[in-house]
Coordinates of C-alpha atoms and ligand atoms in Angstrom, one line a residue:
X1 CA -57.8 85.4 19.1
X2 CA -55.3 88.6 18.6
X3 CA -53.4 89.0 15.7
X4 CA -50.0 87.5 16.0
X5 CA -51.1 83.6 17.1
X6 CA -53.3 83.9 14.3
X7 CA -50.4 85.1 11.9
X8 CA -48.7 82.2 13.3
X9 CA -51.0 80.0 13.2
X10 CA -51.8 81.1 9.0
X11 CA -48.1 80.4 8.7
X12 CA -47.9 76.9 10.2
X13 CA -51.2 76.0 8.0
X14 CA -49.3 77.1 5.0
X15 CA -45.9 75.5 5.6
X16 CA -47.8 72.2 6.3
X17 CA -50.3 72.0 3.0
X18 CA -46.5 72.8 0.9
X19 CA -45.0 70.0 2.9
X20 CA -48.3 67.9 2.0
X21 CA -48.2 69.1 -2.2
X22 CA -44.1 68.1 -2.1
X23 CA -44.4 64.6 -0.5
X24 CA -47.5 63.5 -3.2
X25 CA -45.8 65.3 -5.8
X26 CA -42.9 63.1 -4.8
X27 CA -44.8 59.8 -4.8
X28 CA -46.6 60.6 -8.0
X29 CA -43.2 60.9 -10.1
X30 CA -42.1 57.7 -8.3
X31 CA -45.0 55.4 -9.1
X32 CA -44.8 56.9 -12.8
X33 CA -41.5 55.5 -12.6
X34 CA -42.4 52.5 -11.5
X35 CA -44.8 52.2 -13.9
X36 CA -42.7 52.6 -16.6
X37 CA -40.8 49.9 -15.8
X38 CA -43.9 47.3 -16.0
X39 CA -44.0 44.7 -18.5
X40 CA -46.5 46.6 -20.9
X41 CA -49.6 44.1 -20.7
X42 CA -49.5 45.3 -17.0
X43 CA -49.3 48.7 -18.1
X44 CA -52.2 48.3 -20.5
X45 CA -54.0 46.4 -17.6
X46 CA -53.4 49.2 -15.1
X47 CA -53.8 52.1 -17.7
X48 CA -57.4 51.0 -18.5
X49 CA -58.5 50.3 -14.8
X50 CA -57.2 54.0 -14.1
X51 CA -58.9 55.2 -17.5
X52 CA -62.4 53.8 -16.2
X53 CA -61.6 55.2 -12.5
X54 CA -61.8 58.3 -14.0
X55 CA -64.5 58.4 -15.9
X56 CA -67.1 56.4 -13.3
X57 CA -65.9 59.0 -10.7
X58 CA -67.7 62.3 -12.0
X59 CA -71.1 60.0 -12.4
X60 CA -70.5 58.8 -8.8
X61 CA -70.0 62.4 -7.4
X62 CA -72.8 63.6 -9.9
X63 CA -75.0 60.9 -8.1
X64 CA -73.8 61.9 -4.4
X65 CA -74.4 65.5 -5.2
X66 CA -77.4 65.8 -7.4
X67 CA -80.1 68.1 -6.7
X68 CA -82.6 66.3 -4.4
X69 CA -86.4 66.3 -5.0
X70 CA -87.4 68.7 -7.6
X71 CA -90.7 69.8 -6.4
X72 CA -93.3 69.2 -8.8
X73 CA -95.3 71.7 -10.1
X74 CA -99.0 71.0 -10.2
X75 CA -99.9 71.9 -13.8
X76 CA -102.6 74.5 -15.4
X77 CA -104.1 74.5 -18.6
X78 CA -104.8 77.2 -20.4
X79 CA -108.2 79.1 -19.7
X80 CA -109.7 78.7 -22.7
X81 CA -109.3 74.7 -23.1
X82 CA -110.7 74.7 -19.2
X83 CA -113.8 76.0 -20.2
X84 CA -114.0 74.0 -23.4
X85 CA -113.5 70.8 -21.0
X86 CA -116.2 71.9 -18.4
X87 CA -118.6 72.8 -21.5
X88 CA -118.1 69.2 -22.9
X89 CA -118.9 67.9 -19.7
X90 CA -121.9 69.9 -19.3
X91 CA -123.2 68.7 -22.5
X92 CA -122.9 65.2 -21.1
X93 CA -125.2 66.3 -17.9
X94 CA -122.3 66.7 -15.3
X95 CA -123.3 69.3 -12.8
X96 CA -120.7 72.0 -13.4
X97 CA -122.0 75.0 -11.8
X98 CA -119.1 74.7 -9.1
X99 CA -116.8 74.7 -11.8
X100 CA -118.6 77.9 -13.3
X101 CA -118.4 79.4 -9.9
X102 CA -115.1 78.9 -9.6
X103 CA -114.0 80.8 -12.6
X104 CA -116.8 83.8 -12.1
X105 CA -114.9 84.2 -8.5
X106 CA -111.4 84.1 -10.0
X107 CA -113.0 87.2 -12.2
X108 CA -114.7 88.7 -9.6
X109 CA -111.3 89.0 -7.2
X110 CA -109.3 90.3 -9.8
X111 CA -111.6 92.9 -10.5
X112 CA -111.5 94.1 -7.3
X113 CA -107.8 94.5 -7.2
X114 CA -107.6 93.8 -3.8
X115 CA -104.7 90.9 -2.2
X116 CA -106.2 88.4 -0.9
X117 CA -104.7 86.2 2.1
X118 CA -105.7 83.1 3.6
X119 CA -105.1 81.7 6.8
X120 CA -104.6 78.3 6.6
X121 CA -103.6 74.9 9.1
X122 CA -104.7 72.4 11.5
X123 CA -107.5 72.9 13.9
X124 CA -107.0 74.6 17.1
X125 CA -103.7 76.0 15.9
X126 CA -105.0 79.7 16.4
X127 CA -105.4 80.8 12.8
X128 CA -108.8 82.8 14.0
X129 CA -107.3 84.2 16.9
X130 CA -104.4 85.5 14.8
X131 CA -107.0 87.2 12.1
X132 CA -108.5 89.4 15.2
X133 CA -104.9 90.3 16.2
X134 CA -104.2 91.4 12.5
X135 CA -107.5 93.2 12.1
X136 CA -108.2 94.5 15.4
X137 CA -110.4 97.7 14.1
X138 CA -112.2 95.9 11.4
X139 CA -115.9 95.4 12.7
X140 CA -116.2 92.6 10.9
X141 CA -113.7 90.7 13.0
X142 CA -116.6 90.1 14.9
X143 CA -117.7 87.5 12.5
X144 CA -114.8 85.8 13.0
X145 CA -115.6 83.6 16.2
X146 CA -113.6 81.8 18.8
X147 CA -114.1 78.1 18.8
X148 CA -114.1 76.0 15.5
X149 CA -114.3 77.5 12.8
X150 CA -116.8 76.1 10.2
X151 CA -116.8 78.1 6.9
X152 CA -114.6 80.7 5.0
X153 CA -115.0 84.1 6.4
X154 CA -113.3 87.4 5.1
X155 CA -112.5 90.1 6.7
X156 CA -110.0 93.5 6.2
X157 CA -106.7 93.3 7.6
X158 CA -104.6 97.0 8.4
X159 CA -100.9 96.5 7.4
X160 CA -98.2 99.3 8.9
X161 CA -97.3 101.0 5.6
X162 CA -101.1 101.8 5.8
X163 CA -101.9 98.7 2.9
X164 CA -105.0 97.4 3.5
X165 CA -105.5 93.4 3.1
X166 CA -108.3 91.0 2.9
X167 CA -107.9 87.7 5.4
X168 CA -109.8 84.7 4.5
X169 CA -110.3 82.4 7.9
X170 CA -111.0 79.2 7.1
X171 CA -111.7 76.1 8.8
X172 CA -108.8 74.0 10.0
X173 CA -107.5 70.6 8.8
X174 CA -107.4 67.2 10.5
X175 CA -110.5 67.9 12.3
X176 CA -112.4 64.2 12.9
X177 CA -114.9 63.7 9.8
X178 CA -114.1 67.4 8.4
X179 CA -113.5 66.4 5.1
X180 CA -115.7 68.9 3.6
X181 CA -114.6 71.5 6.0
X182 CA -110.9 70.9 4.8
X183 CA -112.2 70.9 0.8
X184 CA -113.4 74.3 1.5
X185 CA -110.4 75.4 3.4
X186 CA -108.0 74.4 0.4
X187 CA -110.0 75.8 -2.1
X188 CA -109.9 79.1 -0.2
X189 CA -106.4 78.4 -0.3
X190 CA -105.9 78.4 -3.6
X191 CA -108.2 81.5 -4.6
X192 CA -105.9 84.0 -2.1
X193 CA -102.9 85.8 -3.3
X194 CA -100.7 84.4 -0.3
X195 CA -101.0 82.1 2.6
X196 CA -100.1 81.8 6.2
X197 CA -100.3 78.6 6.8
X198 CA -100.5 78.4 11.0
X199 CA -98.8 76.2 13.2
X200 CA -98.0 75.6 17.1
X201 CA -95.1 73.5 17.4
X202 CA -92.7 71.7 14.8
X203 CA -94.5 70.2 11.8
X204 CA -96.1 66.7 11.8
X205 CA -96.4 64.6 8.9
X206 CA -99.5 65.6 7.6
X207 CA -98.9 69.3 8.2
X208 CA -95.6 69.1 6.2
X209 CA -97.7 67.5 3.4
X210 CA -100.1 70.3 3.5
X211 CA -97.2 72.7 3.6
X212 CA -95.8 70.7 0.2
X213 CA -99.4 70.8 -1.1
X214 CA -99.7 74.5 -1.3
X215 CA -96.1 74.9 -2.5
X216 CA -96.9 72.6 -5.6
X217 CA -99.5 75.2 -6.5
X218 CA -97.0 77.6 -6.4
X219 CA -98.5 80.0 -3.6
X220 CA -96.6 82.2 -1.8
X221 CA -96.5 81.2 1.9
X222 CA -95.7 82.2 5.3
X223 CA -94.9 79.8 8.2
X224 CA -96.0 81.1 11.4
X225 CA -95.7 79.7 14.8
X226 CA -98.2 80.5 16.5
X227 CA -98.8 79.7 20.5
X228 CA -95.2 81.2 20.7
X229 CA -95.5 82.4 24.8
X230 CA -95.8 78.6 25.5
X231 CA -91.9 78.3 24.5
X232 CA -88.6 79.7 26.4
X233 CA -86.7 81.8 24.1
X234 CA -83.8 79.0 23.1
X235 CA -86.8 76.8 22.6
X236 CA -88.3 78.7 20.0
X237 CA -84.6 79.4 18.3
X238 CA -85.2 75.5 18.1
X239 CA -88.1 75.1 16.7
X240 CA -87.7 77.8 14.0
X241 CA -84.4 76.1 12.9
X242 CA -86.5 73.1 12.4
X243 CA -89.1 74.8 10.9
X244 CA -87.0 76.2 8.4
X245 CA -85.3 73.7 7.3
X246 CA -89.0 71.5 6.7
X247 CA -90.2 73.9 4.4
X248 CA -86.8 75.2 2.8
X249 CA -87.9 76.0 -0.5
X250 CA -91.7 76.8 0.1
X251 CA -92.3 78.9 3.1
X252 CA -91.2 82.4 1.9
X253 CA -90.4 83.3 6.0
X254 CA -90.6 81.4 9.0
X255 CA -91.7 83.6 11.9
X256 CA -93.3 82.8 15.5
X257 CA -96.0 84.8 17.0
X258 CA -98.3 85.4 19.7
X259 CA -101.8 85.6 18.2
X260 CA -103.0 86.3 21.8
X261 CA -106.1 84.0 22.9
X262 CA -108.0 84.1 26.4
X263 CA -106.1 82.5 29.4
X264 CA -108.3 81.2 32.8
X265 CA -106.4 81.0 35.6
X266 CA -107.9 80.8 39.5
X267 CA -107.4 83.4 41.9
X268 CA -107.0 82.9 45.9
X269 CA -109.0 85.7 47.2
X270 CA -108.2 86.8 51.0
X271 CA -111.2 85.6 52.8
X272 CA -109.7 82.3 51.1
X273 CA -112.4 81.1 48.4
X274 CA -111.1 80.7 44.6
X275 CA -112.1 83.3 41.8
X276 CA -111.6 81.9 38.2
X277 CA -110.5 85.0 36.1
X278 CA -109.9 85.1 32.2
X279 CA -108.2 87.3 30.2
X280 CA -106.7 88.2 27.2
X281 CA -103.3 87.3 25.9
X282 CA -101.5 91.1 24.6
X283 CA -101.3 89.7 20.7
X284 CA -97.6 89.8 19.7
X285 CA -97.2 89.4 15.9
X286 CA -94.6 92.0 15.2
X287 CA -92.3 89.8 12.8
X288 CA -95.8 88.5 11.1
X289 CA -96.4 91.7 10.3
X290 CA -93.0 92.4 8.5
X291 CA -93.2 89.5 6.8
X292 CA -96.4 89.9 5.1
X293 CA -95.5 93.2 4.1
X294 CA -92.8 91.8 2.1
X295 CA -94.3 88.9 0.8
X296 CA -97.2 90.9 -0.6
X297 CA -95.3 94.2 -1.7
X298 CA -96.2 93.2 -5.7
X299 CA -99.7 94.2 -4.7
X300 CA -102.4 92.2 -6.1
X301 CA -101.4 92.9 -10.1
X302 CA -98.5 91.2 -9.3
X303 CA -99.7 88.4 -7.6
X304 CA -102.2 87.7 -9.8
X305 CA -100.8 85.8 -12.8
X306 CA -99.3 82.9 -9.9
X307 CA -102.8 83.2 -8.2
X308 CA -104.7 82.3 -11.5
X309 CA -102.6 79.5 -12.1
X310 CA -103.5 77.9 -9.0
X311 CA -107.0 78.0 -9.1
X312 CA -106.5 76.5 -13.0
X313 CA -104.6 74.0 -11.7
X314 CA -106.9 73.2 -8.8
X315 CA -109.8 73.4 -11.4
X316 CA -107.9 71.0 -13.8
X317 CA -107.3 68.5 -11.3
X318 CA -111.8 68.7 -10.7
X319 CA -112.5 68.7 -13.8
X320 CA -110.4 65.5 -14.3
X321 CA -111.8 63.9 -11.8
X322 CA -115.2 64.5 -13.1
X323 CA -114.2 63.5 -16.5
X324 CA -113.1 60.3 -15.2
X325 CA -116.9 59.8 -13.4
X326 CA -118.3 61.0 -16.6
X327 CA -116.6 58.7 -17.9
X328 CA -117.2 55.5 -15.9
X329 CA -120.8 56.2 -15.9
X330 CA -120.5 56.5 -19.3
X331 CA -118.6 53.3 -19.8
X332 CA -121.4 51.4 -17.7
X333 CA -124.1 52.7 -19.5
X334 CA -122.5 51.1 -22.7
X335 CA -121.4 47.8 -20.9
X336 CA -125.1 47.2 -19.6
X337 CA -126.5 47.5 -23.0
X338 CA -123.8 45.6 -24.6
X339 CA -124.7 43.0 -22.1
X340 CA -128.6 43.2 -22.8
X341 CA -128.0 43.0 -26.5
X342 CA -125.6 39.9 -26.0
X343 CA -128.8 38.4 -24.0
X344 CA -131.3 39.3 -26.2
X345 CA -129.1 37.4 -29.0
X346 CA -128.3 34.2 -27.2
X347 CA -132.6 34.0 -26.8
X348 CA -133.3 34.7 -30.6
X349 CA -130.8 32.2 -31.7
X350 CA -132.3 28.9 -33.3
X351 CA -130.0 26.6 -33.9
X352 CA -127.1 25.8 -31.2
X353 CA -124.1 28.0 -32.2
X354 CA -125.5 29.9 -34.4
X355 CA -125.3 33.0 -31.6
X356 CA -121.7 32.6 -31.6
X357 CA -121.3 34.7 -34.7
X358 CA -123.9 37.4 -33.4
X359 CA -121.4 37.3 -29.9
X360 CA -118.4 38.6 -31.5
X361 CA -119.5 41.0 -33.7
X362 CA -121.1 42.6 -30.2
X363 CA -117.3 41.6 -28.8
X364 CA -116.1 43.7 -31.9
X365 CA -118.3 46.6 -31.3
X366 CA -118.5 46.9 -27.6
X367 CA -114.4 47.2 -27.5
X368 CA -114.3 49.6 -30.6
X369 CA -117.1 51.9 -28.2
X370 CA -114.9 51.4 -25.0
X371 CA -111.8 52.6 -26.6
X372 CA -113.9 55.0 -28.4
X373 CA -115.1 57.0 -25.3
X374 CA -111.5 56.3 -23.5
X375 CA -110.4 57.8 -26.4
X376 CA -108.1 55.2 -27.2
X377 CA -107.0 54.8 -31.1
X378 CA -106.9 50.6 -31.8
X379 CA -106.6 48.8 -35.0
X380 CA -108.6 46.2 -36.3
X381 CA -106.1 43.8 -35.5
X382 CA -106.0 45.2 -31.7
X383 CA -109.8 44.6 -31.6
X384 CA -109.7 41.4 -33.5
X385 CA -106.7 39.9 -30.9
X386 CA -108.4 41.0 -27.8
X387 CA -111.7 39.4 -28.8
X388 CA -110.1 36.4 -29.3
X389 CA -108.3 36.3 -26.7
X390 CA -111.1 37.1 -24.5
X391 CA -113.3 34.3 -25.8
X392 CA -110.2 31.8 -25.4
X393 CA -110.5 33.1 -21.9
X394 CA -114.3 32.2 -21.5
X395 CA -114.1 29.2 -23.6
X396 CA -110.9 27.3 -21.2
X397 CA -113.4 28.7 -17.9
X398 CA -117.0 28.3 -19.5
X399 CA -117.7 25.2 -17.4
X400 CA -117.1 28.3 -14.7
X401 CA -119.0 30.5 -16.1
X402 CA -122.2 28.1 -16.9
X403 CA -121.7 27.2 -13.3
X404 CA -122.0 30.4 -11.7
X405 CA -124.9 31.4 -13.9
X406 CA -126.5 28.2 -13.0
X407 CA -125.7 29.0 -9.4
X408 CA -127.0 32.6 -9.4
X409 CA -130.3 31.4 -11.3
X410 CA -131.3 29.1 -8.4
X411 CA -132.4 32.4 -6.8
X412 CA -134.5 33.2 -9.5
X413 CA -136.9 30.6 -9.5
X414 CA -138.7 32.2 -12.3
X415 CA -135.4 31.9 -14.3
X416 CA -134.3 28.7 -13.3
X417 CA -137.0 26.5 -14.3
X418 CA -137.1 28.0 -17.8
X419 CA -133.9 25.3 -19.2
X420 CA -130.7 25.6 -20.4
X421 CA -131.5 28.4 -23.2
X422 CA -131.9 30.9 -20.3
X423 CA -128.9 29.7 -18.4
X424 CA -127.4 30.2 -21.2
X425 CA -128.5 33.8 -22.3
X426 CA -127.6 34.6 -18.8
X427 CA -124.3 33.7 -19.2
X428 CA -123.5 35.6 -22.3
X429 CA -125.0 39.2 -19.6
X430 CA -122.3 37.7 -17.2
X431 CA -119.3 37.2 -19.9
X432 CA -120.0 40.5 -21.7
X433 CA -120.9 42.1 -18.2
X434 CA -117.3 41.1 -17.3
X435 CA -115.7 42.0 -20.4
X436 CA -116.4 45.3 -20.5
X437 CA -116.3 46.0 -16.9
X438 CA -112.2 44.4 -18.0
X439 CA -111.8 46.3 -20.7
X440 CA -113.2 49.9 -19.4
X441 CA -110.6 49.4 -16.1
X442 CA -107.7 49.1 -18.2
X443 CA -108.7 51.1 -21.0
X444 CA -108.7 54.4 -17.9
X445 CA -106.1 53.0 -16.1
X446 CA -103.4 52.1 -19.1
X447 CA -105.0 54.6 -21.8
X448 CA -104.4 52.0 -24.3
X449 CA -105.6 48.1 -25.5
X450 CA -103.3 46.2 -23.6
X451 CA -104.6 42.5 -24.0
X452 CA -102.5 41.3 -21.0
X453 CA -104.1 43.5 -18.3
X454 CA -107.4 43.2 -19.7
X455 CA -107.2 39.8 -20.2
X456 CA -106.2 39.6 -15.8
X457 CA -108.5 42.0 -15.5
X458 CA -111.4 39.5 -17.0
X459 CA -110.5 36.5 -15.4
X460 CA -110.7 38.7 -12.1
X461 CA -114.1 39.5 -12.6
X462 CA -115.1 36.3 -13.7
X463 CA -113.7 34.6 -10.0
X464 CA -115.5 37.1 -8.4
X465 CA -119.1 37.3 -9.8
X466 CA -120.3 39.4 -6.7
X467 CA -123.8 38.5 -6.1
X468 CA -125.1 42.0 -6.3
X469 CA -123.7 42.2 -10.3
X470 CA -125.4 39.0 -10.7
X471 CA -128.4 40.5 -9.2
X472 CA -128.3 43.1 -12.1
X473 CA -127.4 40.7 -14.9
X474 CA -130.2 38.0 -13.7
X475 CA -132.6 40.8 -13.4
X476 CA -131.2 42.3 -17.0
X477 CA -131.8 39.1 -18.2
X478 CA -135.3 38.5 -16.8
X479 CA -136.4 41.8 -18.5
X480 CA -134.7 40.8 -21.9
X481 CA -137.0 37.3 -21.8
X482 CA -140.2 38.9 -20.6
X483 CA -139.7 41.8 -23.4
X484 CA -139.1 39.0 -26.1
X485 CA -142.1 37.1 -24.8
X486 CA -144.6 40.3 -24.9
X487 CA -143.0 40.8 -28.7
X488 CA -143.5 37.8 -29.7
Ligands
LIG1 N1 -101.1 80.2 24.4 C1 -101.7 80.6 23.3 N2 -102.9 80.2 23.0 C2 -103.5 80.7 21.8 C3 -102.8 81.7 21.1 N3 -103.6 82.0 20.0 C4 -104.7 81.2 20.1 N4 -104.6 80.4 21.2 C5 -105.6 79.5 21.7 O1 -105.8 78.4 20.8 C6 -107.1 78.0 20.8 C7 -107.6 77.9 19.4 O2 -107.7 79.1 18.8 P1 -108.5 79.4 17.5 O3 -108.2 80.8 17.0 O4 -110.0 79.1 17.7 O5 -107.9 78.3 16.5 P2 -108.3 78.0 15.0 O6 -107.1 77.7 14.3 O7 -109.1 79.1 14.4 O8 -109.2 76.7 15.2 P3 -110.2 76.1 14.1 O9 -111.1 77.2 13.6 O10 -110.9 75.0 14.8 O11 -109.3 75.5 13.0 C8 -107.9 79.0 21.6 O12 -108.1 78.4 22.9 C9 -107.0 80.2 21.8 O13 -107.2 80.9 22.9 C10 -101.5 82.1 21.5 O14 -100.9 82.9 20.9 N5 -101.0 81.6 22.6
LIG2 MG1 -110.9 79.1 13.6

């Protein structure tokens, strides 16, 4: 548009927002007059509704436009409390040479002072094609093969300013049964300085998780599209809109890229047969290039501290896990001989009853030893509640229990035909069997004595005596009689 219409145009704007401020200026001062003329409970009415308008308005437009979705970041301990955690688990006969590994390599990169950068993404999306397009002198290229890729390989990548790179190729994700595959791929992931993480087309679901996944570690990332000769020009405009606005936020640049790849294609010859003919793609990866440069310009001091804290917080979340196991097994180990002890008591006892006492003192102990290795602080009282509670739990369903254990004994002919004192005994392995089982669960899951979940938790168990636990318990108890026998 030239100048003047637009002149005009500025003008007519203008005129017609003063036109707009006069007339509500206008109304305002005559509904304040009219309001002033109200009887004054109206007024008071009125003047409070308006008074609350105003205030419930700023929470309602803080609520429309609040930030959405803080991305959580994945946390890292410290170094030093790491190790300590790994050492403690060692002591407790965990296998932790992975974990050992894991930090030696951390060391071991940064000594090198070289940036690291992995490829990373779905199978078949080109990511080892694209490492021989970035690294097109290295002779180790040659290691890294066409066709699916099964383990981490490295190689040195040539930038333009002259930088030189190492490229981790790793296998890619969402392969059928590739679980391992795709452990090692992450955890290559989260060792490198940077990531590409490889695409063809827009993101699915589970790539856009993956994307999120890295970007909760914090690691710098490029989003490449790779593949990008099978799209018209306004095509890819497209798809790198959409691209970038799925990994706003994470992906440092979004470019697309032609990694290169063999093509077949059939060839009429002129005395008329067919000739199949393959050849290579010409790589364009140009604006890859540029990118990287950029996103790795700190070099690899200055990429190190966010690098470090990934593969803490990747260690932290293995080393929980493997606490947890520790745990369990732990928490079994005790539960089994709770149960033995509790079997071992209800066959010494003489008179009827008389067990009962021995029972809850084990009750007592075996939750103090649970919450113990959960470490979970409870009181006396805690322990003395949930014990009673739990036996008012067997005692409303022992006709249940006694039932089951008779039940399960029929297959233990040996068992069955030795009376009511072994049914017995071998109820007291199934109630403290399921008691601690209870108590364990919701002691890991709640990380404190809460009687109520526990107390589901128990009756749960109970309902389902699955016959291979009873298998254990029968054969637990078994042991326990023939042991007393032989001592006696
Ligand atoms: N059209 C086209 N095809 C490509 C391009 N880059 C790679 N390909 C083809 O994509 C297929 C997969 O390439 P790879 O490099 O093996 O893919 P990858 O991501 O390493 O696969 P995995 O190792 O199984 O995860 C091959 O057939 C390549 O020829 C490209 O830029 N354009
Ligand atoms: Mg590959």
């Amino acid at each position: 548009m030239s100048r003047r219409p637009r002149l005009l145009l500025a003008a007519l704007a203008i005129a017609a927002l003063l036109w707009l401020l006069f007339a509500a200026a206008e109304r305002a001062l005559a509904l304040a007059q009219r309001f002033l003329q109200l009887p004054s409970w109206l007024q008071w009415t009125l003047g409070i509704a308006i008074g609350l308008f105003a205030l419930a308005g700023p929470g309602v437009l803080w609520w429309l436009l609040r930030p959405r979705r803080k991305r959580r970041a994945v946390p890292a301990p410290d170094r030093g409390s790491l190790e300590q955690r790994i050492d403690q688990l060692q002591t407790r006969g965990t296998n932790t040479g992975a974990l050992g590994a894991e930090l030696g390599e951390l060391d071991r990169r940064r000594a090198t002072a070289r940036v690291y950068v992995a490829l990373f993404g779905e199978i078949s999306t080109g990511k080892s094609t694209l490492i021989r397009a970035l690294a097109p002198h290295a002779l180790a290229a040659s290691d890294v093969r066409g066709g699916t890729t099964r383990q981490v390989t490295h190689v040195d990548g040539l930038l333009p300013d002259g930088r030189t790179l190492v490229l981790a190729d790793v296998p890619g994700s969402r392969e059928a049964d590739g679980d391992a595959h795709e452990t090692l791929a992450r955890e290559e992931a989260l060792r490198a300085h940077a990531v590409i993480y490889v695409c063809a087309g827009e993101l699915t679901r589970s790539q856009a998780e993956e994307v999120r996944w890295l970007g909760d570690f914090g690691k710098p990332l490029l989003l490449v599209l790779n593949k990008a000769d099978q799209w018209s020009g306004a095509e890819l405009d497209l798809l790198l809109q959409r691209l970038r606005k799925q990994t706003r936020e994470i992906a440092a640049n979004v470019v697309a890229v032609s990694a290169g790849g063999s093509e077949r294609y059939q060839r009429a010859l002129a005395d008329g047969g067919i000739e199949q003919v393959e050849r290579q793609r010409k790589p364009a990866i140009e604006p890859l290039l540029k990118a990287l440069m950029r996103l790795t310009s700190a070099g690899a001091e200055g990429l190190e501290q966010q690098r470090e804290h990934a593969v803490l917080a990747g260690l932290h979340e293995k080393v929980g896990t493997l606490e947890a196991q520790t745990r369990s097994a732990e928490a079994e180990r005790i539960v089994r001989k709770y149960a033995r002890r509790a079997v071992v008591g209800a066959l010494a006892a003489v008179a009827p009853g008389s067990d009962l006492v021995i029972q809850g003192a084990l009750a007592t102990a075996l939750t103090r030893e649970l919450a113990e290795l959960y470490g979970v602080r409870v009181s006396e009282l805690q322990v003395e509640d949930f014990v009673r509670q739990a036996k008012l739990t067997l005692r409303t369903g022992s006709s249940i229990v006694l039932a089951i254990a008779g039940n399960a004994l029929k297959a233990f002919p040996g068992l069955g035909t030795l009376g009511g004192g072994v049914l017995h005994a071998f109820a007291y392995a199934l109630i403290f069997d399921s008691m601690g089982r209870a108590l364990a669960a919701s002691l890991a899951e709640r990380k404190a004595l809460d009687q109520d979940d526990a107390g589901a938790r128990l009756k749960a168990l109970l309902a389902d005596a699955g016959s291979t636990r009873v298998r254990q318990l029968a054969t637990l108890t078994m042991d326990a009689l023939r042991e007393r026998d032989e001592g006696g």
